[in-house]
Tab-separated table of C-alpha atoms in Angstrom:
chain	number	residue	atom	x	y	z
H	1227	UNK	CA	23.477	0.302	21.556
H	1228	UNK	CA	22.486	4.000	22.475
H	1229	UNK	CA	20.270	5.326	19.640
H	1230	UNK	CA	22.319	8.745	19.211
H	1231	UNK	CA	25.128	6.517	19.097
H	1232	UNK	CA	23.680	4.189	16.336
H	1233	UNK	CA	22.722	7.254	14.094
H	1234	UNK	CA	25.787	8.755	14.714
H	1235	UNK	CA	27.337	5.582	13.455
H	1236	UNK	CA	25.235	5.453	10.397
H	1237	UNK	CA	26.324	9.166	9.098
H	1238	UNK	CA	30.037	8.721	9.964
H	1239	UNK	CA	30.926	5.248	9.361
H	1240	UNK	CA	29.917	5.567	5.320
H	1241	UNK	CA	31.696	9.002	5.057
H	1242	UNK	CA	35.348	7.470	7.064
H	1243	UNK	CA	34.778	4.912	4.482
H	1244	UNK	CA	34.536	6.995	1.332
H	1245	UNK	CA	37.380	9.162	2.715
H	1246	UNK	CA	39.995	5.955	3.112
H	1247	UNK	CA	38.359	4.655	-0.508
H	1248	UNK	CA	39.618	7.999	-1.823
H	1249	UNK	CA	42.941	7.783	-0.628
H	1250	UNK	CA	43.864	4.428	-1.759
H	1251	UNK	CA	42.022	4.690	-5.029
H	1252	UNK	CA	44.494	8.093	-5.450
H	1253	UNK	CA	47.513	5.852	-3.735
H	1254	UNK	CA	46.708	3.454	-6.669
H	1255	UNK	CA	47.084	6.394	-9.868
H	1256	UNK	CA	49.485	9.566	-8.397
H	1257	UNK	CA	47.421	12.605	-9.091
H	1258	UNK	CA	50.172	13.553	-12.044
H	1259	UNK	CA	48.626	10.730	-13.993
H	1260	UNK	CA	44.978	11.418	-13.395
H	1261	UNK	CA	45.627	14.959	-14.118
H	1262	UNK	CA	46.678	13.559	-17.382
H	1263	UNK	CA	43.973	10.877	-18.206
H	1264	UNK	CA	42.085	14.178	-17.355
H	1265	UNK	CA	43.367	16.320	-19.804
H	1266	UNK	CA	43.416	13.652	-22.444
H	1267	UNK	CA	39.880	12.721	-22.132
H	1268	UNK	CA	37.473	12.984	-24.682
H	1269	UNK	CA	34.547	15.399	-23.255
H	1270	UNK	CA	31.958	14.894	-25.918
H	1271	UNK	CA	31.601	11.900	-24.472
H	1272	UNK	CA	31.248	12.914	-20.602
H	1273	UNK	CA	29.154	14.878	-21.505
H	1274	UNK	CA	27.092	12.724	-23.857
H	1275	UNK	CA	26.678	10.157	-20.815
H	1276	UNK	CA	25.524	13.276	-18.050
H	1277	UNK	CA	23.042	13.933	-20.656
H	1278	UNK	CA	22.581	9.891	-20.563
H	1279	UNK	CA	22.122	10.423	-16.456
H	1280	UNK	CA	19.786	13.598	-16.865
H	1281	UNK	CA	17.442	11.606	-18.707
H	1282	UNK	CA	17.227	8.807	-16.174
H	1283	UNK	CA	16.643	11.329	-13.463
H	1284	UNK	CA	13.971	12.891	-15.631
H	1285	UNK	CA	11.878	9.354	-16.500
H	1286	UNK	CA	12.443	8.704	-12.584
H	1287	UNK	CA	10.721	11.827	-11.976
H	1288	UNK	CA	8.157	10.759	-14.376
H	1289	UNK	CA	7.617	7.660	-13.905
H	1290	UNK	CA	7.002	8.510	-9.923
H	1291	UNK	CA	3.310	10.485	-11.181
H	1292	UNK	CA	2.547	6.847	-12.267
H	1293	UNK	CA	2.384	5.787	-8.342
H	1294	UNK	CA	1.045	8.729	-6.758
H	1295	UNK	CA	-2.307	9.349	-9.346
H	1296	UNK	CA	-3.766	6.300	-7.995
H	1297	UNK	CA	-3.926	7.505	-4.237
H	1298	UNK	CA	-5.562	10.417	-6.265
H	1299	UNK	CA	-2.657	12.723	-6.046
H	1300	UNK	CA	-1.490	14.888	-9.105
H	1301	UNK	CA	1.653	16.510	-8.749
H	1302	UNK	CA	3.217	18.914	-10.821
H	1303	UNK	CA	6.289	17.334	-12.634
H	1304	UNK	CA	8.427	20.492	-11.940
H	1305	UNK	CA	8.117	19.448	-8.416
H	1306	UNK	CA	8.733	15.923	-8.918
H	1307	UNK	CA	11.877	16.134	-11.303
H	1308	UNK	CA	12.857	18.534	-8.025
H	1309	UNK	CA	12.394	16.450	-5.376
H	1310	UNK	CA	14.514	13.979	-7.445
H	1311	UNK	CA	17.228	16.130	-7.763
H	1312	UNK	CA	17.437	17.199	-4.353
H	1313	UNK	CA	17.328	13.965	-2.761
H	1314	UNK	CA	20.350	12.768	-5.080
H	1315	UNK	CA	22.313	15.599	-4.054
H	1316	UNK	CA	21.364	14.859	-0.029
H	1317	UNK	CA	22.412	11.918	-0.385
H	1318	UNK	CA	25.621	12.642	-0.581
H	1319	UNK	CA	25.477	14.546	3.060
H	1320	UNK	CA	23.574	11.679	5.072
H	1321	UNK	CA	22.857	8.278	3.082
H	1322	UNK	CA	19.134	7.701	2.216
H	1323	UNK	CA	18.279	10.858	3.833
H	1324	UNK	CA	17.303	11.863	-0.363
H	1325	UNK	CA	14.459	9.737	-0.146
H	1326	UNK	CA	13.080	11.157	3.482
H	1327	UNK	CA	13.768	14.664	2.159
H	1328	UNK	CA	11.888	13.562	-1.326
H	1329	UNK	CA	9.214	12.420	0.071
H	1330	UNK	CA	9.013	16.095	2.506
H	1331	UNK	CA	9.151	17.966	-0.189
H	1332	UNK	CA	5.955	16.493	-1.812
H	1333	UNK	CA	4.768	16.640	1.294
H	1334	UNK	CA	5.817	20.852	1.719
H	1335	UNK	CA	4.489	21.431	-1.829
H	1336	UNK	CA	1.816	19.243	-3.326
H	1337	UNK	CA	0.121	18.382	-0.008
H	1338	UNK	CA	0.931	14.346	-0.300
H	1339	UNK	CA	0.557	12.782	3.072
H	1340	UNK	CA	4.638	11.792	4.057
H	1341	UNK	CA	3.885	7.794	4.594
H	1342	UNK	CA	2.348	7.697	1.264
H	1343	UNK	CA	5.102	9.374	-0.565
H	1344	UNK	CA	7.565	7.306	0.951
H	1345	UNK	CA	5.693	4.406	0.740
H	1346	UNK	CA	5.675	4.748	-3.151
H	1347	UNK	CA	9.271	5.405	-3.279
H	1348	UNK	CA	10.501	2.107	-1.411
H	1349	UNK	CA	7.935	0.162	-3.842
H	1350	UNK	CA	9.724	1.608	-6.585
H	1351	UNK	CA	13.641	0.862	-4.847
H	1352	UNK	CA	11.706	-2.274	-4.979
H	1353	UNK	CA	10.926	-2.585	-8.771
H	1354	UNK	CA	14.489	-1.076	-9.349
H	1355	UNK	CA	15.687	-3.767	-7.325
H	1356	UNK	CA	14.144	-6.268	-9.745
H	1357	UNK	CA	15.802	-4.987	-12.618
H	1358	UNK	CA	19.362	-5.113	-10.670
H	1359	UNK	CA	18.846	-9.016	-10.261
H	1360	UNK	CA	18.235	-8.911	-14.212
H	1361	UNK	CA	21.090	-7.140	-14.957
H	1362	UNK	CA	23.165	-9.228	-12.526
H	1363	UNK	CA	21.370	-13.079	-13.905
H	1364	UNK	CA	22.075	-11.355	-17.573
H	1365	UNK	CA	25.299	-10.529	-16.829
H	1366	UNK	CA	26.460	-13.933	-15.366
H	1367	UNK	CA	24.772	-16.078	-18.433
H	1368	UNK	CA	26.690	-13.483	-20.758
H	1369	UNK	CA	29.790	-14.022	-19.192
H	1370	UNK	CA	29.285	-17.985	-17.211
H	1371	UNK	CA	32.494	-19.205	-19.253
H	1372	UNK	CA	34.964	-16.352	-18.643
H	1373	UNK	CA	34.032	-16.404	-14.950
H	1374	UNK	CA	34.127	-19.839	-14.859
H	1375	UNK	CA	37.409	-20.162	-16.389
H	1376	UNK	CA	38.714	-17.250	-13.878
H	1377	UNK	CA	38.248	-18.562	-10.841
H	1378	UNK	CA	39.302	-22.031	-11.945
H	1379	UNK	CA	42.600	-20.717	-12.723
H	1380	UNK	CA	42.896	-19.032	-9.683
H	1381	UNK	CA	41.403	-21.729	-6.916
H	1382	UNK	CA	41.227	-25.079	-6.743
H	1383	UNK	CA	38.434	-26.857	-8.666
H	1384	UNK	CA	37.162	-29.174	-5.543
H	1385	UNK	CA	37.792	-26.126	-3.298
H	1386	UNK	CA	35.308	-24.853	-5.495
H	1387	UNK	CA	32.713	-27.270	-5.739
H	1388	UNK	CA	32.852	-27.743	-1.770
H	1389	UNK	CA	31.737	-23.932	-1.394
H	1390	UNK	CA	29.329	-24.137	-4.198
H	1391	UNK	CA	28.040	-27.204	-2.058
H	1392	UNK	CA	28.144	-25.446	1.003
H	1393	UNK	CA	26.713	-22.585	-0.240
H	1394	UNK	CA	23.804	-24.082	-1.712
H	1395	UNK	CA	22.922	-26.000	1.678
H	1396	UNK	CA	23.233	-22.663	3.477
H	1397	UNK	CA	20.713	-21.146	1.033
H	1398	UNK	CA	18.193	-24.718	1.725
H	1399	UNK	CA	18.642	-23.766	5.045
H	1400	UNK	CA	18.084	-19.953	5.393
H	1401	UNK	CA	15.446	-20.495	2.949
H	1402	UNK	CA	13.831	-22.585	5.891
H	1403	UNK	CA	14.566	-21.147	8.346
H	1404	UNK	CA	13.049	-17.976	6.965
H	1405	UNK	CA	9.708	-19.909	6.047
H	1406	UNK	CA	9.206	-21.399	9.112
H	1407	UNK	CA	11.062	-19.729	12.174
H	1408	UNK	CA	9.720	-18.196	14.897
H	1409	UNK	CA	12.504	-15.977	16.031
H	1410	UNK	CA	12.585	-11.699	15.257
H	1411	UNK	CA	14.881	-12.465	12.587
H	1412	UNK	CA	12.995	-15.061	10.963
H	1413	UNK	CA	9.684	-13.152	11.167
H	1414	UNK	CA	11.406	-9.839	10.315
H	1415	UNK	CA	13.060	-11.167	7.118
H	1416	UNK	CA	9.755	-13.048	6.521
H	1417	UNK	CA	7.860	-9.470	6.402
H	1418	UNK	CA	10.465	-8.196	4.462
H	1419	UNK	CA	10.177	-10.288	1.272
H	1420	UNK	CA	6.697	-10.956	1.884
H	1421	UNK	CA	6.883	-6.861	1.570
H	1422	UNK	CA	9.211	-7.461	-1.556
H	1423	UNK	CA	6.912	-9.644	-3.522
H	1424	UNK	CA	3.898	-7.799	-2.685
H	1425	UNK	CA	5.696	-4.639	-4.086
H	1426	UNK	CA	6.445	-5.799	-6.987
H	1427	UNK	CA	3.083	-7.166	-7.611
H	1428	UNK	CA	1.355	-3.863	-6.534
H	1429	UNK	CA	2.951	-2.970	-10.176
H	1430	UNK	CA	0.837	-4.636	-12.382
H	1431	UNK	CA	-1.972	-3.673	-10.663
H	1432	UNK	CA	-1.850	-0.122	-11.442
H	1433	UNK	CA	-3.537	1.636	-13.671
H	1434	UNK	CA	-0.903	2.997	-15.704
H	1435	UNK	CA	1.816	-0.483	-15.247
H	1436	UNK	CA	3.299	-0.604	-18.920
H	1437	UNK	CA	4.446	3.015	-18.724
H	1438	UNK	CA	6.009	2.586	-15.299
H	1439	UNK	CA	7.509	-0.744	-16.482
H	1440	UNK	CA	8.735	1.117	-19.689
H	1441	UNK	CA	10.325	3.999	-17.576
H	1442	UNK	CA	11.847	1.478	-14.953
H	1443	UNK	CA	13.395	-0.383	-17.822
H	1444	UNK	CA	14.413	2.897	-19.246
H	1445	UNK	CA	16.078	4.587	-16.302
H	1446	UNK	CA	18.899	1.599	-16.676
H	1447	UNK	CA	18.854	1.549	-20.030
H	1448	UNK	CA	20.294	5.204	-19.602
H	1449	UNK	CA	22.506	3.940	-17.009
H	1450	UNK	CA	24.074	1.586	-18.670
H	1451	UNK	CA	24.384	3.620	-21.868
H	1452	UNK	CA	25.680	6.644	-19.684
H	1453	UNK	CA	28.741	4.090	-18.327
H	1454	UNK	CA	29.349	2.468	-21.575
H	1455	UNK	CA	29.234	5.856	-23.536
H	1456	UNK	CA	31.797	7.299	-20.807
H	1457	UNK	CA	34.261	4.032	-21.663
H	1458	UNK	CA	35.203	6.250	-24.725
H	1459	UNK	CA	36.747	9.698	-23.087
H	1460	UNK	CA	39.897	7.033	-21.967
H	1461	UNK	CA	41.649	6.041	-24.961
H	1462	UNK	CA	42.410	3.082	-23.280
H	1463	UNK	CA	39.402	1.967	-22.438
H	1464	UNK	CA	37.969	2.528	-26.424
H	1465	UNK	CA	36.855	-1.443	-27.249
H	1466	UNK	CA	36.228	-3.468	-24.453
H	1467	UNK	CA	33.166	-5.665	-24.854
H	1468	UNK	CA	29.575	-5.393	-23.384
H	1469	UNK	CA	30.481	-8.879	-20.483
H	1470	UNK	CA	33.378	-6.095	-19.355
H	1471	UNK	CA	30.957	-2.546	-19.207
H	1472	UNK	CA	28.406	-4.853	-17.548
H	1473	UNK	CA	30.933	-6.134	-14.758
H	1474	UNK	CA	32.207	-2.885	-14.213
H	1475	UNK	CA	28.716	-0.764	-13.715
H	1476	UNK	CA	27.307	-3.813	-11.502
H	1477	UNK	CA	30.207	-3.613	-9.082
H	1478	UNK	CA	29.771	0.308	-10.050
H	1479	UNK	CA	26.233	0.346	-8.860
H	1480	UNK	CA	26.883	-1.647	-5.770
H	1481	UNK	CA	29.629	1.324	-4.645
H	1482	UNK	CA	26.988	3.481	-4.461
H	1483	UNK	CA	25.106	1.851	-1.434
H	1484	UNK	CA	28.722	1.510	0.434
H	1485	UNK	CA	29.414	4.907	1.041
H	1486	UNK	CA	27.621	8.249	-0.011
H	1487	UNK	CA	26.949	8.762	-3.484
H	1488	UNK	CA	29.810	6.529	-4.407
H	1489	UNK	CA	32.340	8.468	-2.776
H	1490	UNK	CA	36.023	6.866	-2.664
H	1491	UNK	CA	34.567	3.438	-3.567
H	1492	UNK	CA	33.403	4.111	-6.820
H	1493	UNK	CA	36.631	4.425	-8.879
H	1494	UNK	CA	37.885	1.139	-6.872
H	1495	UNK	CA	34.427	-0.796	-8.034
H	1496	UNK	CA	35.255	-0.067	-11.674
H	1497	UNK	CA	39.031	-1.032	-10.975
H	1498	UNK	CA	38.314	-4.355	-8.878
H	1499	UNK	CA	35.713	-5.080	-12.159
H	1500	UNK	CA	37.921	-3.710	-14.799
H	1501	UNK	CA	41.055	-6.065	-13.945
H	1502	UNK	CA	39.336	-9.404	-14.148
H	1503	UNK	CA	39.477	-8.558	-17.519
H	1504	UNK	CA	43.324	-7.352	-17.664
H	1505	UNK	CA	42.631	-4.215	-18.098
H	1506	UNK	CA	44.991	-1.885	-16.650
H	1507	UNK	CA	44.969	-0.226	-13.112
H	1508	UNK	CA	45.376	3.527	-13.759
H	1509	UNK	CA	42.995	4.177	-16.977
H	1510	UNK	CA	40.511	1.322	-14.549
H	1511	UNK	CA	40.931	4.145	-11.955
H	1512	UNK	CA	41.525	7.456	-14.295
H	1513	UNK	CA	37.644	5.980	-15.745
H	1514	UNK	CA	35.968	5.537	-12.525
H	1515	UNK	CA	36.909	9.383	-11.639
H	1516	UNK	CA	35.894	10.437	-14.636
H	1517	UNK	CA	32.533	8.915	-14.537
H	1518	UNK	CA	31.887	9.635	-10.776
H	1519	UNK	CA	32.860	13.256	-10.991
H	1520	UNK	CA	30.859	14.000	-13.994
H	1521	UNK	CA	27.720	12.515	-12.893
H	1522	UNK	CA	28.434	14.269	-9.280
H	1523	UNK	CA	28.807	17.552	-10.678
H	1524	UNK	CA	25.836	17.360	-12.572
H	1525	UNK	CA	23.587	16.316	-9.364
H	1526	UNK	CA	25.254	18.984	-7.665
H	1527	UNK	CA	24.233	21.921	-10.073
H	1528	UNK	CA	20.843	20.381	-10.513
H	1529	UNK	CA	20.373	19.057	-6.952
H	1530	UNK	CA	21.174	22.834	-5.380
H	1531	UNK	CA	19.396	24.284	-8.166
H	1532	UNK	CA	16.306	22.665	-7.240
H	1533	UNK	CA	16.650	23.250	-3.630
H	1534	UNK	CA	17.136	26.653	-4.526
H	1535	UNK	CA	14.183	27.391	-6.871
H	1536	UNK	CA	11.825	24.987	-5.506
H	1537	UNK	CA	9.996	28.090	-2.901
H	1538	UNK	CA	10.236	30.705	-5.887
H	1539	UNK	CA	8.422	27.680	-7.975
H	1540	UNK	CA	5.690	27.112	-5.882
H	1541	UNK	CA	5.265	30.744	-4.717
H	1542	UNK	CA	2.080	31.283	-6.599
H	1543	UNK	CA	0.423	28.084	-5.008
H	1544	UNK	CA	1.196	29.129	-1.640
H	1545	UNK	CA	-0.070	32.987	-2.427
């Protein structure tokens, strides 16, 4: 495929997504009724989970000094927490362009070479990664029965056991395959999570490892708290259980990657998650909205205020 083509691909494909997401996600809950889940809402606690997301952004900011001081770079934080803003709020133009743009901003304003700053920013993508899989495992031990007992209702039980079957022989196999092949793929996957393992491993070797494993493990602490928190603006939503808010923000999180920033596919995510449980379609929906929107907003003050302020702040460095 022609390269321009590809790229081309890569920009619009996510955003034609997120644009069909939004219409069927408003086809699902006319705008009458969201206007009206709106109005209802409680705000205190919107805005007690942006102040939830603020904080992660700010330990993520933080917690990124812990990767560059051993390549013997010290970086002002202002700049950091900056960077981390802006790229959040690119995102939402071109997806992953944030982390090429973070990672040229350090290299604009503190003087960090662009390979190294990037390089430290897929390592830790890498030890976020990690925590994902914990949250998922964690998640699925909470909640083995009610899963269980869901799709057992709904399929039948040897149908089951035949994929499970089939599924684990296809892991065996890729598994093998991926140890021992000798195709692109093979050895391209191989580097890949021989790249993954040495990642996360490059972690506790660092100098300063418990304070980056801390803030890792704090950053989606605050996540989770900032989705849970949000539950309670929808009166409808006031009581569902930890198994359900854990669902919801892992098929929440996974939105994110599908189209920019979660747009369109994040209020489906929390729907699709929500009615395993029973709960409801149009508070499901009403949430998701409510949740993406506020967080949005907040990157997009933040985000453009940083872009904005970000040659006034280091004005006096370049003088």
């Amino acid at each position: 495929m022609n390269p321009k083509i590809k790229r081309t691909l890569k920009i619009l494909l996510p955003l034609l997504l997120g644009v069909f997401l939004v219409w069927y996600s408003l086809s699902k809950v006319s705008l009458e009724e969201l206007y009206v889940y709106l109005k209802k809402a409680d705000y205190k606690w919107i805005v007690l989970g942006m102040i939830f997301g603020f904080l992660s952004h700010l330990s993520r900011a933080y917690r990124w000094l812990f990767m560059l001081e051993p390549m013997g770079y010290k970086i002002r934080l202002g700049n950091s927490v900056m960077a981390v803003f802006a790229a959040y709020l690119i995102n939402y133009t071109i997806p992953r362009a944030g982390e090429v743009a973070r990672a040229s901003i350090l290299t604009n304003y503190e003087e960090v070479p662009f390979e190294k700053g990037f390089g430290t920013i897929v390592a830790e993508r890498i030890a976020d990664l990690m925590v994902m899989l914990i949250i998922i495992v964690t998640t699925l031990f909470l909640q083995f029965d009610f899963i269980y007992n869901f799709f057992n209702e709904r399929f039948n039980p040897i149908k089951i056991g035949v994929a499970a079957v089939v599924l684990f022989c296809a892991i065996i196999f890729f598994l093998r395959y991926i140890k021992t092949g000798s195709s692109k793929i093979a050895v391209k996957i191989r580097g890949f999570v021989n790249g993954l393992v040495e990642g996360v491993m490059s972690v506790f070797k660092m100098k300063k490892k418990w304070p980056f494993i801390f803030h890792t493990l704090f950053i989606w602490a605050m996540y989770l708290v900032m989705f849970y928190v949000t539950t309670f603006a929808v009166v409808e939503l006031k009581g569902i259980t930890l198994g359900v808010v854990l669902v919801g923000f892992i098929s929440a999180s996974f939105s994110i990657a599908a189209t920019n920033g979660g747009i369109g596919s994040y209020p489906v995510a929390v729907f699709l998650a929500f009615s395993i449980f029973g709960i409801s379609e149009d508070p499901s929906i009403a949430f998701g909205w409510i949740m993406w929107a506020s967080q949005t907003l907040m990157i997009i003050v933040f985000g453009g205020l940083s872009l904005v302020y970000l040659p006034v702040y280091n004005r006096k460095k370049r003088l």
